[in-house]
Amino acid sequence: MNDVMKEMFLSDGMPEEIAEMMISEVPPEQTLWVISNDRGING
């Protein structure tokens, strides 16, 4: 999920260093998970 979040931040024009800093500050119990199937992605 961190890769997806980073891609979203970068596509919005956020510098890579800031995107990585924001992702690293998310504690494990608040991590988002991507669930996908043949119809699409839910998160």
PDB file of C-alpha atoms in Angstrom:
ATOM      1  CA  MET A   1       0.000   0.000   0.000  1.00  0.00           C
ATOM      2  CA  ASN A   2       2.868   2.364   0.683  1.00  0.00           C
ATOM      3  CA  ASP A   3       3.852   2.136  -2.979  1.00  0.00           C
ATOM      4  CA  VAL A   4       0.332   3.118  -4.046  1.00  0.00           C
ATOM      5  CA  MET A   5       0.287   6.057  -1.627  1.00  0.00           C
ATOM      6  CA  LYS A   6       3.699   7.221  -2.823  1.00  0.00           C
ATOM      7  CA  GLU A   7       2.609   7.040  -6.479  1.00  0.00           C
ATOM      8  CA  MET A   8      -0.485   9.113  -5.662  1.00  0.00           C
ATOM      9  CA  PHE A   9       1.557  11.755  -3.837  1.00  0.00           C
ATOM     10  CA  LEU A  10       4.107  11.952  -6.650  1.00  0.00           C
ATOM     11  CA  SER A  11       1.422  12.184  -9.343  1.00  0.00           C
ATOM     12  CA  ASP A  12      -0.026  15.171  -7.470  1.00  0.00           C
ATOM     13  CA  GLY A  13       3.357  16.902  -7.682  1.00  0.00           C
ATOM     14  CA  MET A  14       4.635  16.250  -4.160  1.00  0.00           C
ATOM     15  CA  PRO A  15       8.438  15.986  -3.866  1.00  0.00           C
ATOM     16  CA  GLU A  16       9.619  12.400  -3.314  1.00  0.00           C
ATOM     17  CA  GLU A  17      11.370  13.224  -0.019  1.00  0.00           C
ATOM     18  CA  ILE A  18       8.169  14.618   1.507  1.00  0.00           C
ATOM     19  CA  ALA A  19       6.086  11.687   0.233  1.00  0.00           C
ATOM     20  CA  GLU A  20       8.490   9.196   1.823  1.00  0.00           C
ATOM     21  CA  MET A  21       8.499  11.159   5.090  1.00  0.00           C
ATOM     22  CA  MET A  22       4.686  11.165   5.250  1.00  0.00           C
ATOM     23  CA  ILE A  23       4.466   7.442   4.519  1.00  0.00           C
ATOM     24  CA  SER A  24       7.082   6.577   7.153  1.00  0.00           C
ATOM     25  CA  GLU A  25       5.124   8.485   9.833  1.00  0.00           C
ATOM     26  CA  VAL A  26       2.049   6.216   9.552  1.00  0.00           C
ATOM     27  CA  PRO A  27       2.097   3.702  12.433  1.00  0.00           C
ATOM     28  CA  PRO A  28       1.506   0.029  11.484  1.00  0.00           C
ATOM     29  CA  GLU A  29      -1.913  -0.081  13.160  1.00  0.00           C
ATOM     30  CA  GLN A  30      -3.104   2.741  10.874  1.00  0.00           C
ATOM     31  CA  THR A  31      -1.747   1.270   7.650  1.00  0.00           C
ATOM     32  CA  LEU A  32      -4.211   1.151   4.757  1.00  0.00           C
ATOM     33  CA  TRP A  33      -4.593  -2.008   2.721  1.00  0.00           C
ATOM     34  CA  VAL A  34      -5.632  -2.316  -0.912  1.00  0.00           C
ATOM     35  CA  ILE A  35      -8.122  -5.056  -1.707  1.00  0.00           C
ATOM     36  CA  SER A  36      -8.559  -5.701  -5.406  1.00  0.00           C
ATOM     37  CA  ASN A  37     -10.530  -8.120  -7.514  1.00  0.00           C
ATOM     38  CA  ASP A  38     -11.608  -8.438 -11.141  1.00  0.00           C
ATOM     39  CA  ARG A  39     -13.976  -5.440 -10.767  1.00  0.00           C
ATOM     40  CA  GLY A  40     -11.499  -2.941  -9.361  1.00  0.00           C
ATOM     41  CA  ILE A  41      -9.888  -1.692  -6.195  1.00  0.00           C
ATOM     42  CA  ASN A  42     -11.449  -0.890  -2.826  1.00  0.00           C
ATOM     43  CA  GLY A  43      -9.465   0.602   0.039  1.00  0.00           C
TER      44      GLY A  43
END
